[in-house]
Every structure is written in C-alpha cells, then in structure tokens.
Short mmCIF file of C-alpha atoms and ligand atoms in Angstrom, two decimals:
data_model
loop_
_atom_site.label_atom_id
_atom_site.label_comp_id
_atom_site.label_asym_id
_atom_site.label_seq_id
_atom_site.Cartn_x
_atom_site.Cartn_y
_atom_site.Cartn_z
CA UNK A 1 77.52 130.45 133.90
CA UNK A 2 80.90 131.52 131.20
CA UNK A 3 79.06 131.56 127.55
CA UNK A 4 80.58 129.28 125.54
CA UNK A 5 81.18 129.73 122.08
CA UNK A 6 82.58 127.33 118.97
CA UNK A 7 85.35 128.59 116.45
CA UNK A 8 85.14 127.49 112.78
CA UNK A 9 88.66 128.52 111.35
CA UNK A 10 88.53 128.17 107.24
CA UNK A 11 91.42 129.24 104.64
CA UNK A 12 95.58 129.56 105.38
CA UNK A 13 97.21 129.89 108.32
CA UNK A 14 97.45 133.67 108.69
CA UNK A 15 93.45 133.38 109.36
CA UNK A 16 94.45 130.62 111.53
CA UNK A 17 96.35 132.81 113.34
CA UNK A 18 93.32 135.52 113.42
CA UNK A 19 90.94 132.89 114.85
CA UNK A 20 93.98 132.05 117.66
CA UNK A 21 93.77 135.90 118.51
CA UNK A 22 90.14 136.46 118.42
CA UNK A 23 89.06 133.16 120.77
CA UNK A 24 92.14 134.03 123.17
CA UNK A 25 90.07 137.64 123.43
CA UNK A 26 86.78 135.89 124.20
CA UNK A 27 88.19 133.12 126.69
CA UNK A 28 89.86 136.31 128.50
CA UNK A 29 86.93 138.14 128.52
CA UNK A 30 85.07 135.09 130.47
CA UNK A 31 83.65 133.20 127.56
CA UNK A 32 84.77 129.21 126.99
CA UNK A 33 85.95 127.35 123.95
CA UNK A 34 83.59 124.57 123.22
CA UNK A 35 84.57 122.20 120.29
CA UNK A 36 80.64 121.24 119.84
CA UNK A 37 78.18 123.73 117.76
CA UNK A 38 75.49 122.17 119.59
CA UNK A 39 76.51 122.93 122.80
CA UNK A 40 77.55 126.45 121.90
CA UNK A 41 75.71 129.93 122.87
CA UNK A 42 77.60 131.29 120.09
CA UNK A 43 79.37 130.21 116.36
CA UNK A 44 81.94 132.10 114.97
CA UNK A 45 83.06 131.12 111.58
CA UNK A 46 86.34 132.64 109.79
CA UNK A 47 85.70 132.94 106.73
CA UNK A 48 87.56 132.77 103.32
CA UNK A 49 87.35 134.78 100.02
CA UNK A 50 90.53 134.47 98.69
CA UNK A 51 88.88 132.25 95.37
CA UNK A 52 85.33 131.12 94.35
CA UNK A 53 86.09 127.54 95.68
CA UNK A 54 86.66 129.17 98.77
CA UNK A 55 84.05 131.60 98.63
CA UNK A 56 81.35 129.01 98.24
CA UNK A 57 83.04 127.06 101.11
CA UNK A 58 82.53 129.97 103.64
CA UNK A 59 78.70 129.90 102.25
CA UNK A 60 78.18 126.23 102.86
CA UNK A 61 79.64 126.41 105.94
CA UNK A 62 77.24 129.73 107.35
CA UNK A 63 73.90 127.78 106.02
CA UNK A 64 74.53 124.48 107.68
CA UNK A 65 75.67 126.08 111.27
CA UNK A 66 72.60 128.40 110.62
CA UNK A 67 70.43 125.43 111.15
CA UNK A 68 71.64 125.65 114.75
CA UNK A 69 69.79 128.63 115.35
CA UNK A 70 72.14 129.98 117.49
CA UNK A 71 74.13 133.36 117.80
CA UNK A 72 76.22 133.35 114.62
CA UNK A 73 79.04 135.63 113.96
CA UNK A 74 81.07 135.83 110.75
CA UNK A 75 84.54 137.29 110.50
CA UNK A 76 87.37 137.22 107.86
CA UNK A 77 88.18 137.95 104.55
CA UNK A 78 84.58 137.14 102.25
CA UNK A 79 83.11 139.03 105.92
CA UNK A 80 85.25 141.93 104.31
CA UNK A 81 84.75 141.96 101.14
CA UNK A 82 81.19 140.52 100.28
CA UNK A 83 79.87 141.26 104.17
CA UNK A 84 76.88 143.69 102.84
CA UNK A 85 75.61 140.93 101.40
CA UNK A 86 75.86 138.41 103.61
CA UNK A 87 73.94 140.27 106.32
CA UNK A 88 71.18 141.30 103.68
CA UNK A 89 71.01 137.14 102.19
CA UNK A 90 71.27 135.09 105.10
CA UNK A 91 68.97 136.56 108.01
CA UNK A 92 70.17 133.74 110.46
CA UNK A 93 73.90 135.47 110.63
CA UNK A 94 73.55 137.73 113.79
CA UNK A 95 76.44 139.75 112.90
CA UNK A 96 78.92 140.16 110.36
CA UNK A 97 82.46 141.51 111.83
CA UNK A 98 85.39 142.35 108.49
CA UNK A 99 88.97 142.10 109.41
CA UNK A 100 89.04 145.93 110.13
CA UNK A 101 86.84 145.12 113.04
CA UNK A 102 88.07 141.70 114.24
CA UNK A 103 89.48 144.39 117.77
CA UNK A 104 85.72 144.54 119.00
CA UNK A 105 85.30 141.04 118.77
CA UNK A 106 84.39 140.58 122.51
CA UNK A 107 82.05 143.36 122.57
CA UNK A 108 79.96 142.34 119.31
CA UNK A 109 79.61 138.81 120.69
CA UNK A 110 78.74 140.51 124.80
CA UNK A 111 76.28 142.47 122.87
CA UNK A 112 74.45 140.06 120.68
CA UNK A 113 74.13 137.52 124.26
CA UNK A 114 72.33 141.26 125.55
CA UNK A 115 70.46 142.25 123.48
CA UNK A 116 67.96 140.63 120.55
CA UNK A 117 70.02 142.67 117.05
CA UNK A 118 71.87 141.89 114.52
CA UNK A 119 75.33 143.69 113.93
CA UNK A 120 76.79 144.84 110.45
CA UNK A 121 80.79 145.96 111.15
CA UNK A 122 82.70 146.25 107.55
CA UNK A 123 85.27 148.91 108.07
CA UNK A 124 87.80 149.86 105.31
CA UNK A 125 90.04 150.39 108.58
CA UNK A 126 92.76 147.42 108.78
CA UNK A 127 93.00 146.11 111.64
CA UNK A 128 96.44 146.20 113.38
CA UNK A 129 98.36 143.46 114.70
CA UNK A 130 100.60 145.10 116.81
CA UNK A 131 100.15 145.41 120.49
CA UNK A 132 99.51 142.25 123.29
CA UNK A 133 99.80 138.75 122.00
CA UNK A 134 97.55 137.02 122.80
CA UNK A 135 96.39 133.08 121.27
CA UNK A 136 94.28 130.29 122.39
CA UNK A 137 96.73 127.28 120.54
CA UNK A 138 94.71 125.89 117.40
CA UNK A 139 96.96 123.77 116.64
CA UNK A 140 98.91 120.64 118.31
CA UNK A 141 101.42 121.91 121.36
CA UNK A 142 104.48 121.32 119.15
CA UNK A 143 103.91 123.55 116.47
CA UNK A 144 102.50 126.98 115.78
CA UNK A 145 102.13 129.35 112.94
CA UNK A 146 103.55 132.91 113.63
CA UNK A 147 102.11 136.42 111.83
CA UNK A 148 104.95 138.77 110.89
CA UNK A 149 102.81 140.98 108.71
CA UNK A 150 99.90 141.16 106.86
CA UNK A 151 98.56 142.69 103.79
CA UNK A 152 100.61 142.91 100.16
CA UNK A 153 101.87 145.42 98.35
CA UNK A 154 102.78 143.28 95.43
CA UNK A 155 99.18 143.87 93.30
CA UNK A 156 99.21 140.63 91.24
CA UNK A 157 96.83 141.07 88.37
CA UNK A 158 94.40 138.11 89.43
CA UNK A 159 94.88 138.67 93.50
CA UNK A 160 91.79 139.92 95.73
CA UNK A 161 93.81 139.95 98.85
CA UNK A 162 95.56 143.66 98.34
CA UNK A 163 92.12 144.72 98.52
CA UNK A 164 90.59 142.53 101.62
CA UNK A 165 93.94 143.11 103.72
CA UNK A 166 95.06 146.05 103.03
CA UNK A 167 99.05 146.88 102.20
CA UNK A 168 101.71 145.36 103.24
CA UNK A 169 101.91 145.91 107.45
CA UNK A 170 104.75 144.34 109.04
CA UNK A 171 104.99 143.53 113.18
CA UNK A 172 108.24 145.60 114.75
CA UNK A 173 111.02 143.03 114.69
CA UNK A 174 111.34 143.11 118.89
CA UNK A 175 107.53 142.22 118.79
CA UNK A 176 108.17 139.34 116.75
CA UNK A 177 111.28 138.01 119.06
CA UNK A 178 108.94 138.33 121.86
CA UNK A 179 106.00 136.31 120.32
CA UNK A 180 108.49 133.82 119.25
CA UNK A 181 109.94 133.49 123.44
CA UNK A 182 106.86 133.28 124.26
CA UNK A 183 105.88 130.07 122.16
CA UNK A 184 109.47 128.59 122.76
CA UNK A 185 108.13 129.16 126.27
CA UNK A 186 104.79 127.33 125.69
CA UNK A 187 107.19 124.10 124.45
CA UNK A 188 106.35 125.10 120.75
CA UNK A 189 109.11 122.63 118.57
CA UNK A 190 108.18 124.20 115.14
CA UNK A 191 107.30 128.17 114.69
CA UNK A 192 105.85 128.43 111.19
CA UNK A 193 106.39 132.26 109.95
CA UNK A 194 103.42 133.31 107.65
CA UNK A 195 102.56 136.66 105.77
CA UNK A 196 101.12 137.21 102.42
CA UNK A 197 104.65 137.66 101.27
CA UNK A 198 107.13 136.97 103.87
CA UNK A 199 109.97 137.63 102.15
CA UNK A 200 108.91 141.67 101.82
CA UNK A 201 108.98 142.22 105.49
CA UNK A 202 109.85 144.76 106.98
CA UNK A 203 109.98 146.77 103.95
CA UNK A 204 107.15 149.24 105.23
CA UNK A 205 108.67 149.77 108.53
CA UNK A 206 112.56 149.74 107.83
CA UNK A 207 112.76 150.77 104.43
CA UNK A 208 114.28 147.61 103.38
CA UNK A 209 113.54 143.64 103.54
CA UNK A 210 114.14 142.69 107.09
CA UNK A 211 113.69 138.82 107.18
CA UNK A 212 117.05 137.88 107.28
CA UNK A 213 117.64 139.89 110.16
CA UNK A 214 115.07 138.83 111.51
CA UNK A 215 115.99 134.98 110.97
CA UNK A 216 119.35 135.49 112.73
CA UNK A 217 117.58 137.28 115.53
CA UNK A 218 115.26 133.99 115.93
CA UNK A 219 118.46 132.10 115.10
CA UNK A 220 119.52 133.37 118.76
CA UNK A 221 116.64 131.80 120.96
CA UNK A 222 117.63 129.28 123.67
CA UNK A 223 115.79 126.48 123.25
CA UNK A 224 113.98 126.88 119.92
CA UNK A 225 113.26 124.13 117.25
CA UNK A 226 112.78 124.23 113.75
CA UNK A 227 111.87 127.66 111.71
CA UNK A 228 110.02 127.29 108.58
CA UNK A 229 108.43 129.89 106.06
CA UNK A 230 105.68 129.80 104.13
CA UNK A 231 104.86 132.30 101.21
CA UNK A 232 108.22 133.49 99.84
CA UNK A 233 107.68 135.92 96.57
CA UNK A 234 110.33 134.55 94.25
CA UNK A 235 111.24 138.09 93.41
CA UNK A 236 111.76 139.13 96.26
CA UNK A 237 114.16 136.03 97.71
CA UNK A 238 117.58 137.69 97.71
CA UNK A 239 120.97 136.19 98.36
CA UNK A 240 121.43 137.16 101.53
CA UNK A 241 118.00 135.75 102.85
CA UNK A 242 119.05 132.41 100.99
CA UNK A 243 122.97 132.74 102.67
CA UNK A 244 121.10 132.64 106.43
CA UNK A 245 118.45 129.98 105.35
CA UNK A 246 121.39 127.58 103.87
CA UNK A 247 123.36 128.63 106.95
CA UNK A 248 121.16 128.33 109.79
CA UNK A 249 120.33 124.23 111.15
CA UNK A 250 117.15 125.42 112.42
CA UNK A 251 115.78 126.88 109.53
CA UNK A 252 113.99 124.25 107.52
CA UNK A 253 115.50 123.39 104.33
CA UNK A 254 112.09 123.94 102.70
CA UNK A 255 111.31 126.88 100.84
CA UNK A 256 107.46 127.87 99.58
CA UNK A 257 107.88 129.69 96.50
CA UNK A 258 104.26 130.33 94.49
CA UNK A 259 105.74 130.77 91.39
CA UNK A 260 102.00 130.80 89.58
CA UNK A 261 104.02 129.92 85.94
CA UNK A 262 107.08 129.80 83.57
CA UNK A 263 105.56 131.76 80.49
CA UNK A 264 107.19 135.01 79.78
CA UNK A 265 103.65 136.47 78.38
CA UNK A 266 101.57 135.17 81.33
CA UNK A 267 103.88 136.07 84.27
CA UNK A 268 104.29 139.69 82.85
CA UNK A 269 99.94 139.47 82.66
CA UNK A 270 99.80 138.51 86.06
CA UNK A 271 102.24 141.29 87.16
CA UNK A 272 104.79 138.68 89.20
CA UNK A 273 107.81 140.91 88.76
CA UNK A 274 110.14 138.15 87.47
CA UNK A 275 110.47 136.59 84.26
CA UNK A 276 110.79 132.57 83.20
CA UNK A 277 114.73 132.80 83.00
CA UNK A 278 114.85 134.50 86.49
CA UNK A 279 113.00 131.76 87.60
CA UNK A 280 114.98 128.87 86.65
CA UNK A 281 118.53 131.16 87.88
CA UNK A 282 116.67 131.37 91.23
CA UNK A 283 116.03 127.63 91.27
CA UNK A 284 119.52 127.30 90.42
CA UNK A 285 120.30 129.05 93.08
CA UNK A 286 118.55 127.73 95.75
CA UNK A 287 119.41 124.37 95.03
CA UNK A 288 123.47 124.86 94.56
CA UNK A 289 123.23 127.12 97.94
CA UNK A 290 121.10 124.83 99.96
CA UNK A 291 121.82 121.01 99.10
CA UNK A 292 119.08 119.06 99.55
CA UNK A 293 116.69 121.80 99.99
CA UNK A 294 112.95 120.48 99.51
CA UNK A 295 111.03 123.16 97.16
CA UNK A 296 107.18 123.77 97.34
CA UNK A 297 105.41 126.01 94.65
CA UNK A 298 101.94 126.39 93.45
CA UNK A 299 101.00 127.16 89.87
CA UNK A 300 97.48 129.01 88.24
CA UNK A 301 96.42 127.24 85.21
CA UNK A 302 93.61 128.45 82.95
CA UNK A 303 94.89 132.00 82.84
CA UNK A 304 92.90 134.25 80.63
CA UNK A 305 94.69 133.69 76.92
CA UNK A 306 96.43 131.06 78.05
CA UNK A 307 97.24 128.85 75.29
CA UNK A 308 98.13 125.61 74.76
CA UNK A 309 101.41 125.82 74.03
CA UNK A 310 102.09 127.82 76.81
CA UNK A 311 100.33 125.38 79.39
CA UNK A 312 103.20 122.87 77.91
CA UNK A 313 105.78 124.74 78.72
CA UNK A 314 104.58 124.96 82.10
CA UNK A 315 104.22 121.44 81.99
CA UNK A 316 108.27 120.89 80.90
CA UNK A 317 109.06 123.10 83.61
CA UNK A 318 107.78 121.16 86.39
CA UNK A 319 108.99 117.77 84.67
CA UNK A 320 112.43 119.37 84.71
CA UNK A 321 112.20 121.01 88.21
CA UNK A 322 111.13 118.11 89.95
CA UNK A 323 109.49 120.36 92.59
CA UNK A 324 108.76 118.70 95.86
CA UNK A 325 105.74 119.43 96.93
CA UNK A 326 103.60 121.25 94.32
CA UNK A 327 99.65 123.07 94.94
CA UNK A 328 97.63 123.82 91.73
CA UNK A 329 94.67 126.39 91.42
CA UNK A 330 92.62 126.88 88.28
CA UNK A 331 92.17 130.25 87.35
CA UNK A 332 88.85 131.75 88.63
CA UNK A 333 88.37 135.61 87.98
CA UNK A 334 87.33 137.93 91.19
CA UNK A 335 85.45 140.76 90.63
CA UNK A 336 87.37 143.95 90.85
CA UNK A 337 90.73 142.50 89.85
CA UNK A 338 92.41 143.43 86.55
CA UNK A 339 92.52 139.60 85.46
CA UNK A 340 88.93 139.20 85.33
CA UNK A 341 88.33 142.10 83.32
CA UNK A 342 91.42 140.60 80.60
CA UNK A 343 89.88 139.25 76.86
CA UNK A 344 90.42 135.34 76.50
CA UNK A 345 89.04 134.13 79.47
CA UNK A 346 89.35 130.00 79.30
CA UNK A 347 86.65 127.45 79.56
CA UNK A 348 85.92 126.17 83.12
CA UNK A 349 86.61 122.43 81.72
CA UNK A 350 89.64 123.99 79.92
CA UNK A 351 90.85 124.96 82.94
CA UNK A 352 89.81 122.12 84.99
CA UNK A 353 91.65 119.50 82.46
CA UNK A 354 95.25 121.25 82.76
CA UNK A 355 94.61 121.11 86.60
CA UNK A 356 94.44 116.98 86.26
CA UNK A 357 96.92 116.97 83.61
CA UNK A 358 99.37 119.01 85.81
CA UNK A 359 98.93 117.16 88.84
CA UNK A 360 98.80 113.66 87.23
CA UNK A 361 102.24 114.79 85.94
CA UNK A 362 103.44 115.96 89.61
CA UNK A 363 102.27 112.66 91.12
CA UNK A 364 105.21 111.10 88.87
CA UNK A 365 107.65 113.71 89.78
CA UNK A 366 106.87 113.74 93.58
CA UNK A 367 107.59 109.90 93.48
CA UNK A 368 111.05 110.16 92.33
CA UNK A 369 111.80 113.07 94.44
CA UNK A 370 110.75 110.85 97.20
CA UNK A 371 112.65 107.79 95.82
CA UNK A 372 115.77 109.83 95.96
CA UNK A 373 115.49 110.65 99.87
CA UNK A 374 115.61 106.85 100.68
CA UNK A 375 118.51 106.18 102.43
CA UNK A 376 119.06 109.56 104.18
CA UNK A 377 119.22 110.58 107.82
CA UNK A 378 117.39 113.59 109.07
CA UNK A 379 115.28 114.97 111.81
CA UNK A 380 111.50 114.33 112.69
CA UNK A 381 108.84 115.89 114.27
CA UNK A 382 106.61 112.69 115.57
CA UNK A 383 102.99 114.17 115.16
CA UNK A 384 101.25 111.15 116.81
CA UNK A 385 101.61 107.13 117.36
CA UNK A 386 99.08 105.55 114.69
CA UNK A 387 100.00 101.82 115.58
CA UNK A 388 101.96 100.03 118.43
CA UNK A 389 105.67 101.60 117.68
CA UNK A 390 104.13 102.72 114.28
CA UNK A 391 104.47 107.02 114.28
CA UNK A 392 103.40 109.85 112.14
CA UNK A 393 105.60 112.60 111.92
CA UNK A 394 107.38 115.37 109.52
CA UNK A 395 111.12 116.29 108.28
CA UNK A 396 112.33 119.32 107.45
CA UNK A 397 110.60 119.12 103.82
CA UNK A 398 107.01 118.87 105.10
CA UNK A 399 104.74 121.53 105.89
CA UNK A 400 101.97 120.38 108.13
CA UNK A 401 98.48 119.99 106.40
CA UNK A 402 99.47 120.95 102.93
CA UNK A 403 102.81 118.03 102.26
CA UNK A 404 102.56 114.24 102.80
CA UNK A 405 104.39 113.07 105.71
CA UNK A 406 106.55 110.07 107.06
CA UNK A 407 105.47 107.10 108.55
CA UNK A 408 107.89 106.42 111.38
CA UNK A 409 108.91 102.91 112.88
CA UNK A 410 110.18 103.29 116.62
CA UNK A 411 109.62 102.77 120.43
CA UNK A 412 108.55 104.85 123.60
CA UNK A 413 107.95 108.19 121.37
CA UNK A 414 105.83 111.15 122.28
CA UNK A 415 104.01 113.76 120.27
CA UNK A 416 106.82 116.45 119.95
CA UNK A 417 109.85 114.34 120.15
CA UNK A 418 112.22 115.44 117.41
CA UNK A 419 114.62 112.09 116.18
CA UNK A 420 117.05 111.25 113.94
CA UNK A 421 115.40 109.22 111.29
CA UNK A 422 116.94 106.97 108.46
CA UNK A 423 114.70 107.30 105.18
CA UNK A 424 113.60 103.29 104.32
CA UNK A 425 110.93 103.66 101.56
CA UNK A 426 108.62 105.87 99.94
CA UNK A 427 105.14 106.18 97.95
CA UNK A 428 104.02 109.02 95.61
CA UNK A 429 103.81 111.40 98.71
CA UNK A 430 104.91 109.88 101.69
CA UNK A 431 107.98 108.59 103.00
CA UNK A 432 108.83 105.53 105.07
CA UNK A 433 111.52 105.75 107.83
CA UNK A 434 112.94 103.86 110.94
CA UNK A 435 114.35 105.67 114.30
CA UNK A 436 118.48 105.27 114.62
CA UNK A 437 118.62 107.78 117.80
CA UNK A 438 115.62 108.58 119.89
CA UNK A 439 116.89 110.51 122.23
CA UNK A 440 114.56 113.48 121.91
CA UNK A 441 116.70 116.36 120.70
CA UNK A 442 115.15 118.65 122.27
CA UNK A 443 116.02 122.43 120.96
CA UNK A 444 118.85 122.85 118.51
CA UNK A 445 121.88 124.44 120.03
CA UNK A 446 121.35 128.37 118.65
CA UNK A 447 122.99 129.75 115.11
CA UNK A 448 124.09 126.39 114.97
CA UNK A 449 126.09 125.56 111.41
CA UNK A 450 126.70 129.05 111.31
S1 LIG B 1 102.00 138.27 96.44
FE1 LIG B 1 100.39 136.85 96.97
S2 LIG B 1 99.01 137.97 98.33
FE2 LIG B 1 100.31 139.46 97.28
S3 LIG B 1 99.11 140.13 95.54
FE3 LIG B 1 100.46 138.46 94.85
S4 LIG B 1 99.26 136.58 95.06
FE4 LIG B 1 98.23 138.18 96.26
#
C-alpha cells in the first residue's frame, strides 16, 4: 500500500518550485500525492521566513496540521533559519528538514514511516539545483514557474534571504533550455522565470549577466508561449536585457521591478545600489523602449527614520508613475540584518497607516491605468470558464496570483487557449474584454518581432 503524503506549499514561487521538486522525489520513490491532510500518512509543509507576517503564517499553519497527529515534516526557509527552535517548541513536528537538506527528502520521510524518531536536518550546506529535473506540476497545465538560480548576492540592508539561501547560484544555461523543452513538452503556454534577482544571472557562473542570452536562447523553442519574469533588480536591468524584452513577442511586456522607494537617504540605507534619479531614467527607459509595457513594483514603508516627508515623496512618485500593478510591505526588522539594528525604528501603526495610505492611493492609479487599456487588442491566457461563455483569463500584464485579471466574454474556450482579445471595460483591478479571434494560437512562431 504507496504512503501517501499531503504538500502545504507557503511563500513565492521559487518555494513553489522547491515543493514541485521535493513531491516529484517522493511520488518517484513510491509515495502518492494526496490533496487531503486527513487522509495523509504524512504532511509536509514549506515553510516561509522571508518577514514576520510570514513567519507567523508558517507557525499557524504547523499547529493546526499538528492536530492531525500525523507524520509532520517541515522544510523551507523559517525550517532554515529558526529550525532549532521549531523542533525544541513544537514536539508534534517529526522532523525539521532546512533548504540545505531538502536532497534527502525521500529518505527523512522513508525513515520517520520506519522507525518511531524525530529528525533535526539544518545544514549551512545549500542545496544545489543542478542535476535531474524533476516536478510534480503545482500549478494549472498551462503555466509553470521556472528556477534559474537561487540565492542573492545583492545584501540589502533589511533582507534575511542572503542568509537563508545562500549567494547567488545560477542553473548552467543548457540546463535551463532543457527544463524549459521539457515543459513546452508537457503543453506548458506560460514559463514564469523566477530567482531572487533574475536579472543577475549568470553572473556567478559566466562572469557576466547572462539573461539576455539566455532569453534569445528560449526565444528559439518550437512551440513555446509566453515568457515572463519576475524579480528584476532595477540596478541591474541593462539595455541590452531591455533591447531583447522590447524585441521578443513572446516575452511578456511586463516587467517586476521591487523598487522598495524613491528617497535618496532611504535607498542608500537599504543598500539598493541605485539612486531616486536612476530610477525615474530607468522608468523612462523602459517605457520609451517597450510601448505599452505593464510595470509591477513593490515598495517598504515604515523604514527605520523614515520621515514624513520622505513617505510623500514616495507617495508623488507612484502618483506620477502610474505603476501597474503595485505590492506594499511594511517594514518589519529580522534579527541579524543591519536594518533592524538601525536607530529610528517607526511605530507599528506608523507603519501600518502609510501601508493604507499608499495603497488607497494605488487603487486610484491602477484604475486609470486600466481605463487606458480599454479599447486595445491583445492576447489571453483563458484560466477557466466561470459562467456559460463567461472566461477568466490573463494578458501579457498579469502575473498569476499576485495581478487582477480579465474577465473574458466568448464561446467553445478551453483552459489554455491563448486569443486575441479586444479590451471593453475595466474596474480598479480588473479588466473586461470580448473574444475577436478564437482560434487558439497555439505557440508563437520563435524570435518572432525580432
Ligand atoms: S535583491 Fe531581493 S533577495 Fe536579494 S537581498 Fe535584495 S531584497 Fe533580498
């Protein structure tokens, strides 16, 4: 009888992408993927540490599976940096596994079916992603989020994950071209690139940034979709990167730039390399190279010394950028990074305020940016049929899970199905949109618009 076992992924895709790996190893080694805790010999749950939020998240989520009383393995980043202490607090977890040990996955969870211990495995060693690819699909058939590298070299002053992940480790570029075939094999539409910072890969294995190479290397593949990135470092974006994206059809005219804030003073405190006036030439920049290009950034607020006046400018900015899509965070200090040991540390409420203020702000901005797509004709991803000829789907300039979407009017469509839309309407963070061609077009002809 196969042992089955139930996956709780939590955090970003690129522990999405760890949880693919590790239950691919475990349905390989015999065991089977049940999507019921109940039913399950064993719980896995992939943790999260990258904030406090998240932090307490992971907690919440140990304690109630606990109740279970089943075989309960935790993995991921708070397993690596704060797995001592889960093992010695919460008796119920049978083993605690850090990324460094996420290889010997199979054999932790053989041995805790075996025999009646409990297993501690924090290593400072980083686990390695190179090798076999292997993934049990997390996510729907059309779309799929692809690890180039991992870890970050880039040491922001308020950033944990240099020290959970390790530095930077990119995937040989011929590994990644194979992985990529491989889901353009599996009927993947959409291959979602993710890294810490994307846009420094390569830099540990060639010397040099490699993703544009890269790009026009997955620009080649017969049959592919749509490429999008996640988690560009503005610093790091160069014009050659931005010449292939602007060039490319497949590459989605979105770009994901965390640009954390605007203020001179706070972006030289939180070590981000680039300056306010850097910022708004790179914005520049994007936008005159890549028209219509949909930009995505997240901002800190509550940043120790932060002052008023400075969380206004920030505030100008993003009136004046009309970002969008647009992700807030309040500050929250983690132990062991220099921001939490800086003077002027600002009230939680402080903090929590600009967060409304910021995103009450964006909620205006988002609705014009949407207002100004009506009337154009692009490409969508349906996602799923929510009424009779009534669809779900995504453009170009939404993520999945983190963007709004498009609400779809049209006839005989299928999960995966990629139209040509014409923009009708839109709300704050949707958009509204009717099917003019729905003849599936199915894989963009390669280096297209090149
Ligand atoms: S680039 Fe991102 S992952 Fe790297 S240190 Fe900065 S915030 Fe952290």
């Amino acid at each position: 009888m196969k042992s089955k076992f139930y996956l709780l992924n939590l955090g970003c895709p690129k522990n999405l992408v760890d949880s693919e790996t590790m239950a691919a190893k475990l349905i390989k080694a015999g065991f089977s993927l049940t999507t019921s805790p109940a039913q399950a010999d064993l719980i896995l749950v992939n943790t999260c540490g990258f904030i406090d939020d998240a932090k307490a998240e992971s907690i919440e989520a140990i304690l109630q599976l606990s109740e279970l009383k089943k075989k309960l393995v935790v993995t991921g980043c708070l397993a690596q940096i704060e797995g001592r202490e889960i093992y010695r607090d919460i008796p119920e977890v049978s083993a605690v596994v850090g990324i460094g040990a996420e290889r010997e996955i199979v054999r932790i969870c053989q041995d805790l079916l075996q025999e009646d211990r409990r297993i501690l495995r924090v290593s400072p060693l980083r686990s390695d992603y190179r090798g076999r690819f292997l993934r049990k699909p997390l996510t729907p058939f059309y779309t799929s989020y692809l690890k180039i590298a991992d870890g970050c070299d880039n040491r922001c002053s308020y950033c944990l994950i240099p020290q959970i992940r390790g530095g930077l480790r990119s995937i040989p570029m011929g590994e990644v071209v194979e992985r990529a075939k491989s889901l353009v094999q599996e009927g993947v539409k959409e291959i979602i690139l993710v890294a810490q910072d994307l846009s420094s890969y390569g830099l540990d294995l060639y010397g040099r940034p490699m993703l544009a190479e890269l790009l026009r290397e997955l620009g080649r593949l017969e049959g592919a979709g749509w490429l999008r990135l996640l988690y560009l470092h503005p610093a790091h974006l160069n014009s050659e990167l931005i010449e292939v994206i602007a060039s490319m059809e497949r590459i989605c005219k979105y770009i994901d730039l965390p640009l954390q804030h605007i203020s001179d003073r706070i972006l030289k405190e939180m070590n981000r390399k680039m300056g306010g006036r850097e910022i708004e030439d790179l914005l520049a920049l994007l936008r005159a190279s890549i028209p219509g290009v949909v930009l995505r950034t997240t901002f800190i607020v509550g940043f120790p010394g932060e002052t008023e006046r400075e969380f206004e400018e920030l505030l100008e900015f993003v009136w004046r950028s009309k970002f969008g899509r647009l992700g807030c965070f309040p500050y929250s200090p983690q132990k062991g990074t220099p921001a939490a040991r800086l003077p002027g540390q600002i009230p939680a409420e402080v903090k929590r305020e600009r967060e409304e203020r910021l995103l009450a702000l964006q909620v205006e901005v988002s609705r014009t940016v949407n207002q100004k797509r009506v009337g154009r004709e692009e490409i969508a991803l349906i996602e799923e049929e929510i009424s009779p000829n009534t669809y779900s789907g995504r453009t170009q300039g939404e993520a999945p899970e983190i963007d709004g979407g498009v609400i779809i009017k049209g006839e005989g469509l299928k999960p995966g199905d990629m139209v040509r839309i014409k923009i009708t309407g839109s709300s704050d963070f949707d958009l509204i949109a009717q099917v003019i061609n729905d003849r599936s077009l199915i894989g963009l002809e390669p280096s297209m618009g090149g």
